[in-house]
Amino acid sequence: MSRSVVYARRAAAAVALGVLAMGCQETAQEKAAQTGASAPSPTVPASVTPSPSPVATTAANTVEVCREVDQVILAGSRRIATDSAASVTRDLTGEQVADQLRRNLAELADDVRAQARRAADPEIRTLVEETADRIDVGSRASRPAAWMDSTFTGIPPKLTRECRA
C-alpha cells in the first residue's frame, strides 16, 4: 500500500474523529430550551415592559436549525470515518479513497444546504449556506484529505460561535 493511500486514510479518519470528539457546545439558552427551563436573563425593572421582538419568533427556529446542522456535520463525519476505516479492508487505491471522500463531502454539503433553506433568520441562513459552500470546496479539492485537515476542522468551532439565536 502506498504512503499516500495510508496518509489519505489516516487523515480522513483523524479529521472525522476530531470533529466527532469536538462536538458542538450548547449555550445556557439552548440547554434551557431543551429542558423547558428559563435561561438566566438580566433583571428588567417593573416599569420597563419589553416589546415583542422579531428575534423571539426566529429564536426557536434558529436553535433548531443550528442543532440540526451540528447533527448533520457529526453524522457526515461519522460516515467519513466509517468509510475511511472500511477502505482498508477493501484495499482501495489513493484515488479511490479520495473519490469516496469527495462524494461524502458533496453529500454533506447538500445536507447542510437543506438546513439553510429551513432557517427563518437571514443571517443564520447565510452562515449555513456559506458553510455548505465551504464543504463543497472540499468535495472538489484535488487532495480532499488535506483539505479536511486544513479547513474542515475549523467549521464546527465557527458554527459553535456564530450559529446562535
XYZ file of N, CA and C in Angstrom:
495
model
N 0.854 -1.157 0.000
C 0.000 0.000 0.000
C 0.910 1.233 0.000
N 0.625 2.223 -0.832
C 1.491 3.391 -0.942
C 1.325 4.321 0.250
N 2.322 5.160 0.456
C 2.285 6.109 1.572
C 1.132 7.082 1.430
N 0.841 7.514 0.192
C -0.235 8.496 0.006
C -1.598 7.904 0.359
N -1.797 6.623 0.084
C -3.067 5.977 0.443
C -3.189 5.904 1.955
N -2.123 5.508 2.610
C -2.139 5.417 4.071
C -2.384 6.805 4.660
N -1.702 7.825 4.127
C -1.890 9.190 4.620
C -3.326 9.637 4.426
N -3.886 9.397 3.258
C -5.261 9.826 2.977
C -6.247 9.167 3.932
N -6.081 7.880 4.154
C -6.979 7.170 5.068
C -6.838 7.690 6.495
N -5.604 7.837 6.930
C -5.377 8.306 8.300
C -5.873 9.734 8.483
N -5.614 10.591 7.507
C -6.033 11.990 7.622
C -7.552 12.106 7.664
N -8.221 11.389 6.771
C -9.684 11.444 6.751
C -10.266 10.923 8.059
N -9.742 9.829 8.537
C -10.252 9.262 9.786
C -9.935 10.165 10.971
N -8.725 10.702 11.014
C -8.344 11.566 12.136
C -9.186 12.836 12.180
N -9.392 13.443 11.028
C -10.193 14.666 10.980
C -11.631 14.373 11.380
N -12.190 13.324 10.822
C -13.578 12.985 11.152
C -13.721 12.665 12.637
N -12.780 11.930 13.186
C -12.840 11.618 14.607
C -12.630 12.865 15.459
N -11.781 13.765 14.986
C -11.577 15.018 15.705
C -12.843 15.846 15.770
N -13.561 15.907 14.665
C -14.826 16.637 14.636
C -15.828 15.960 15.566
N -15.854 14.644 15.553
C -16.765 13.926 16.443
C -16.429 14.201 17.905
N -15.151 14.201 18.225
C -14.745 14.429 19.604
C -15.024 15.859 20.040
N -14.851 16.794 19.112
C -15.072 18.199 19.419
C -16.533 18.459 19.733
N -17.389 17.912 18.888
C -18.818 18.143 19.068
C -19.131 19.616 19.014
N -20.296 19.956 19.423
C -20.700 21.345 19.439
C -21.253 21.651 20.810
N -20.692 22.674 21.428
C -21.096 23.016 22.774
C -22.388 23.801 22.751
N -23.229 23.528 23.737
C -24.512 24.211 23.834
C -24.387 25.390 24.777
N -25.127 26.454 24.472
C -25.168 27.601 25.357
C -26.215 27.367 26.426
N -26.239 28.213 27.446
C -27.236 28.092 28.519
C -28.644 28.223 27.959
N -28.816 29.100 26.955
C -30.143 29.268 26.352
C -30.593 27.993 25.673
N -29.691 27.321 24.949
C -30.078 26.084 24.266
C -30.432 25.001 25.263
N -29.650 24.890 26.340
C -29.947 23.889 27.357
C -31.302 24.166 27.993
N -31.580 25.447 28.245
C -32.863 25.814 28.830
C -33.998 25.494 27.870
N -33.785 25.738 26.587
C -34.821 25.444 25.595
C -35.110 23.945 25.547
N -34.069 23.127 25.699
C -34.249 21.678 25.658
C -35.011 21.170 26.876
N -34.717 21.784 28.043
C -35.322 21.282 29.276
C -36.619 21.985 29.630
N -36.916 23.085 28.938
C -38.133 23.828 29.224
C -37.935 24.844 30.336
N -36.722 24.927 30.889
C -36.440 25.903 31.935
C -36.135 27.251 31.296
N -36.081 28.259 32.103
C -35.739 29.557 31.534
C -34.263 29.812 31.768
N -33.638 30.409 30.784
C -32.218 30.710 30.876
C -32.047 31.955 31.725
N -30.905 32.075 32.366
C -30.674 33.278 33.149
C -30.786 34.501 32.251
N -31.472 35.512 32.746
C -31.612 36.726 31.958
C -31.414 37.910 32.872
N -31.028 39.043 32.280
C -30.805 40.220 33.089
C -32.123 40.675 33.709
N -32.021 41.293 34.886
C -33.209 41.785 35.569
C -33.726 43.014 34.844
N -35.033 43.041 34.589
C -35.673 44.168 33.925
C -36.565 44.849 34.941
N -36.382 46.168 35.155
C -37.238 46.866 36.107
C -38.701 46.718 35.730
N -39.572 46.694 36.742
C -41.002 46.513 36.513
C -41.578 47.618 35.651
N -40.967 48.799 35.679
C -41.503 49.915 34.902
C -41.220 49.777 33.413
N -40.317 48.877 33.059
C -39.986 48.674 31.652
C -40.654 47.397 31.172
N -41.496 47.528 30.167
C -42.151 46.365 29.592
C -41.488 46.080 28.256
N -40.812 44.932 28.133
C -40.163 44.644 26.857
C -41.201 44.452 25.757
N -40.870 44.960 24.592
C -41.779 44.790 23.460
C -41.405 43.522 22.725
N -42.383 42.922 22.053
C -42.065 41.707 21.293
C -41.039 42.037 20.215
N -40.113 41.131 20.033
C -39.103 41.380 19.016
C -39.152 40.273 17.974
N -38.741 40.601 16.737
C -38.735 39.569 15.701
C -37.759 38.450 16.020
N -36.707 38.725 16.820
C -35.749 37.697 17.180
C -36.435 36.596 17.982
N -37.395 36.989 18.825
C -38.086 35.996 19.646
C -38.826 34.983 18.790
N -39.345 35.406 17.649
C -40.075 34.474 16.805
C -39.143 33.578 15.999
N -37.912 34.015 15.768
C -36.988 33.192 14.991
C -36.040 32.395 15.878
N -35.987 32.721 17.173
C -35.021 32.064 18.053
C -35.210 30.550 18.078
N -36.441 30.100 18.208
C -36.676 28.650 18.270
C -36.230 27.979 16.976
N -36.548 28.578 15.852
C -36.130 28.016 14.581
C -34.612 28.050 14.459
N -33.995 29.115 14.932
C -32.548 29.219 14.848
C -31.888 28.133 15.683
N -32.347 27.939 16.897
C -31.785 26.891 17.751
C -31.959 25.533 17.076
N -33.143 25.302 16.539
C -33.424 24.020 15.878
C -32.523 23.817 14.661
N -32.408 24.840 13.829
C -31.589 24.729 12.618
C -30.123 24.538 12.988
N -29.632 25.330 13.942
C -28.229 25.202 14.344
C -27.944 23.818 14.919
N -28.838 23.331 15.735
C -28.666 21.992 16.313
C -28.668 20.942 15.199
N -29.561 21.078 14.245
C -29.642 20.095 13.161
C -28.394 20.150 12.277
N -27.866 21.343 12.027
C -26.620 21.461 11.258
C -25.495 20.738 11.997
N -25.423 20.942 13.315
C -24.420 20.225 14.117
C -24.569 18.716 13.931
N -25.805 18.228 14.014
C -26.055 16.791 13.879
C -25.690 16.286 12.486
N -25.993 17.080 11.466
C -25.675 16.700 10.087
C -24.155 16.591 9.920
N -23.423 17.546 10.478
C -21.967 17.514 10.361
C -21.386 16.338 11.149
N -21.929 16.076 12.319
C -21.457 14.912 13.085
C -21.742 13.610 12.335
N -22.934 13.484 11.774
C -23.281 12.274 11.017
C -22.377 12.135 9.790
N -22.121 13.238 9.107
C -21.222 13.201 7.948
C -19.811 12.805 8.356
N -19.365 13.303 9.500
C -18.030 12.950 9.999
C -17.955 11.468 10.340
N -19.009 10.967 10.938
C -19.039 9.514 11.243
C -18.971 8.694 9.956
N -19.729 9.124 8.961
C -19.744 8.414 7.679
C -18.339 8.427 7.055
N -17.676 9.576 7.127
C -16.321 9.680 6.579
C -15.368 8.754 7.329
N -15.456 8.744 8.654
C -14.578 7.877 9.455
C -14.857 6.403 9.170
N -16.142 6.044 9.074
C -16.515 4.653 8.794
C -16.021 4.230 7.414
N -16.250 5.075 6.411
C -15.805 4.747 5.053
C -14.284 4.678 4.961
N -13.616 5.551 5.703
C -12.159 5.535 5.696
C -11.634 4.242 6.293
N -12.219 3.825 7.401
C -11.805 2.559 8.018
C -12.110 1.377 7.100
N -13.264 1.418 6.441
C -13.649 0.322 5.546
C -12.757 0.257 4.315
N -12.179 1.389 3.917
C -11.333 1.388 2.724
C -10.090 0.526 2.918
N -9.683 0.329 4.153
C -8.518 -0.513 4.430
C -8.824 -1.959 4.060
N -9.988 -2.447 4.481
C -10.334 -3.838 4.190
C -10.690 -4.035 2.719
N -11.130 -2.968 2.083
C -11.478 -3.076 0.664
C -10.280 -2.836 -0.237
N -9.129 -2.490 0.361
C -7.884 -2.291 -0.382
C -8.050 -1.310 -1.539
N -8.597 -0.124 -1.244
C -8.799 0.899 -2.262
C -7.498 1.638 -2.561
N -7.386 2.143 -3.765
C -6.233 2.967 -4.133
C -6.415 4.354 -3.525
N -5.351 5.144 -3.539
C -5.416 6.509 -3.026
C -6.472 7.326 -3.738
N -6.565 7.174 -5.045
C -7.564 7.935 -5.814
C -8.988 7.477 -5.480
N -9.169 6.196 -5.264
C -10.498 5.702 -4.885
C -10.914 6.233 -3.512
N -9.961 6.293 -2.594
C -10.243 6.847 -1.266
C -10.604 8.323 -1.396
N -9.841 9.054 -2.216
C -10.113 10.482 -2.421
C -11.479 10.686 -3.069
N -11.830 9.865 -4.053
C -13.146 9.974 -4.699
C -14.272 9.712 -3.698
N -14.089 8.711 -2.877
C -15.085 8.386 -1.853
C -15.255 9.568 -0.893
N -14.156 10.155 -0.483
C -14.187 11.308 0.415
C -14.872 12.497 -0.260
N -14.583 12.718 -1.532
C -15.249 13.807 -2.278
C -16.767 13.597 -2.315
N -17.196 12.353 -2.559
C -18.638 12.064 -2.586
C -19.271 12.313 -1.214
N -18.584 11.861 -0.163
C -19.091 12.084 1.193
C -19.208 13.581 1.496
N -18.219 14.353 1.090
C -18.250 15.792 1.339
C -19.350 16.477 0.523
N -19.545 16.042 -0.725
C -20.612 16.625 -1.549
C -21.982 16.338 -0.931
N -22.162 15.126 -0.444
C -23.420 14.766 0.210
C -23.614 15.579 1.494
N -22.553 15.743 2.244
C -22.623 16.540 3.465
C -22.989 17.989 3.141
N -22.390 18.552 2.113
C -22.715 19.930 1.710
C -24.191 20.047 1.335
N -24.718 19.068 0.622
C -26.144 19.080 0.262
C -27.030 19.014 1.505
N -26.649 18.183 2.466
C -27.423 18.057 3.703
C -27.395 19.355 4.509
N -26.237 20.017 4.563
C -26.122 21.292 5.276
C -26.952 22.359 4.559
N -26.883 22.371 3.238
C -27.647 23.350 2.447
C -29.156 23.178 2.671
N -29.612 21.960 2.837
C -31.033 21.716 3.111
C -31.444 22.376 4.426
N -30.550 22.370 5.408
C -30.847 23.035 6.679
C -30.874 24.552 6.507
N -30.028 25.077 5.652
C -30.015 26.529 5.408
C -31.367 26.988 4.885
N -31.977 26.202 4.029
C -33.289 26.578 3.468
C -34.363 26.659 4.543
N -34.188 25.967 5.647
C -35.176 25.969 6.729
C -35.049 27.189 7.641
N -33.888 27.840 7.649
C -33.623 28.918 8.592
C -34.502 30.133 8.326
N -35.197 30.583 9.364
C -36.034 31.774 9.257
C -35.194 33.050 9.359
N -34.120 33.010 10.107
C -33.243 34.167 10.291
C -32.294 34.263 9.096
N -32.331 35.386 8.369
C -31.484 35.508 7.170
C -29.984 35.404 7.474
N -29.558 35.880 8.636
C -28.132 35.783 8.981
C -27.723 34.328 9.192
N -28.571 33.565 9.850
C -28.289 32.150 10.079
C -28.324 31.399 8.753
N -29.300 31.735 7.901
C -29.373 31.096 6.585
C -28.071 31.332 5.827
N -27.589 32.573 5.834
C -26.346 32.900 5.130
C -25.165 32.132 5.722
N -25.071 32.092 7.042
C -23.988 31.365 7.708
C -23.985 29.891 7.302
N -25.149 29.269 7.310
C -25.233 27.842 6.988
C -24.970 27.607 5.498
N -25.458 28.515 4.641
C -25.167 28.388 3.197
C -23.670 28.515 2.936
N -23.023 29.475 3.613
C -21.573 29.630 3.461
C -20.836 28.379 3.942
N -21.341 27.766 4.989
C -20.747 26.520 5.487
C -20.850 25.433 4.417
N -22.030 25.303 3.804
C -22.214 24.307 2.740
C -21.270 24.596 1.572
N -21.113 25.871 1.232
C -20.206 26.240 0.142
C -18.763 25.869 0.467
N -18.363 26.069 1.731
C -17.004 25.698 2.138
C -16.799 24.187 2.022
N -17.810 23.425 2.407
C -17.704 21.962 2.311
C -17.659 21.537 0.843
N -18.402 22.228 -0.011
C -18.355 21.943 -1.448
C -16.946 22.126 -2.013
N -16.217 23.123 -1.498
C -14.838 23.325 -1.946
C -14.020 22.057 -1.674
N -14.235 21.462 -0.503
C -13.530 20.222 -0.173
C -13.916 19.073 -1.082
N -15.177 19.056 -1.510
C -15.626 17.972 -2.389
C -15.005 18.071 -3.780
N -14.461 19.238 -4.103
C -13.809 19.431 -5.410
C -12.285 19.506 -5.296
N -11.770 19.372 -4.084
C -10.326 19.503 -3.869
C -9.566 18.355 -4.510
N -8.373 18.661 -5.000
C -7.550 17.595 -5.575
C -7.058 16.659 -4.479
N -6.891 17.184 -3.266
C -6.476 16.377 -2.113
C -7.479 16.615 -0.985
N -8.628 15.954 -1.033
C -9.670 16.222 -0.040
C -9.262 15.912 1.400
N -8.390 14.935 1.610
C -7.946 14.638 2.976
C -7.132 15.802 3.523
N -6.288 16.389 2.708
C -5.511 17.558 3.140
C -6.438 18.742 3.381
N -7.464 18.902 2.530
C -8.445 19.981 2.732
C -9.148 19.791 4.072
N -9.519 18.553 4.377
C -10.192 18.295 5.654
C -9.289 18.684 6.814
N -8.035 18.322 6.726
C -7.090 18.609 7.797
C -6.891 20.109 7.981
N -6.886 20.856 6.893
C -6.615 22.288 6.987
C -7.868 23.143 7.139
N -9.004 22.715 6.618
C -10.184 23.581 6.576
C -11.382 23.014 7.314
N -11.692 21.744 7.105
C -12.903 21.160 7.682
C -12.909 21.257 9.203
N -11.753 21.093 9.808
C -11.679 21.126 11.264
C -12.084 22.483 11.844
N -12.036 23.535 11.045
C -12.429 24.858 11.521
C -13.923 25.120 11.430
N -14.653 24.285 10.726
C -16.084 24.527 10.514
C -16.903 24.367 11.799
N -16.798 23.269 12.547
C -17.616 23.146 13.768
C -17.388 24.255 14.794
N -16.137 24.660 15.067
C -15.961 25.752 16.030
C -16.593 27.067 15.556
N -16.510 27.333 14.259
C -17.129 28.555 13.713
C -18.645 28.498 13.892
N -19.230 27.355 13.612
C -20.682 27.215 13.812
C -21.048 27.351 15.289
N -20.239 26.791 16.165
C -20.492 26.899 17.601
C -20.496 28.360 18.032
N -19.566 29.144 17.494
C -19.502 30.568 17.833
C -20.634 31.389 17.231
N -20.973 31.106 15.970
C -21.821 32.032 15.226
C -23.260 31.578 15.004
N -23.550 30.312 15.126
C -24.910 29.831 14.862
C -25.690 29.866 16.168
N -26.195 31.018 16.500
C -26.890 31.250 17.759
C -28.123 32.113 17.555
N -29.080 31.954 18.464
C -30.291 32.770 18.438
C -30.000 34.147 19.000
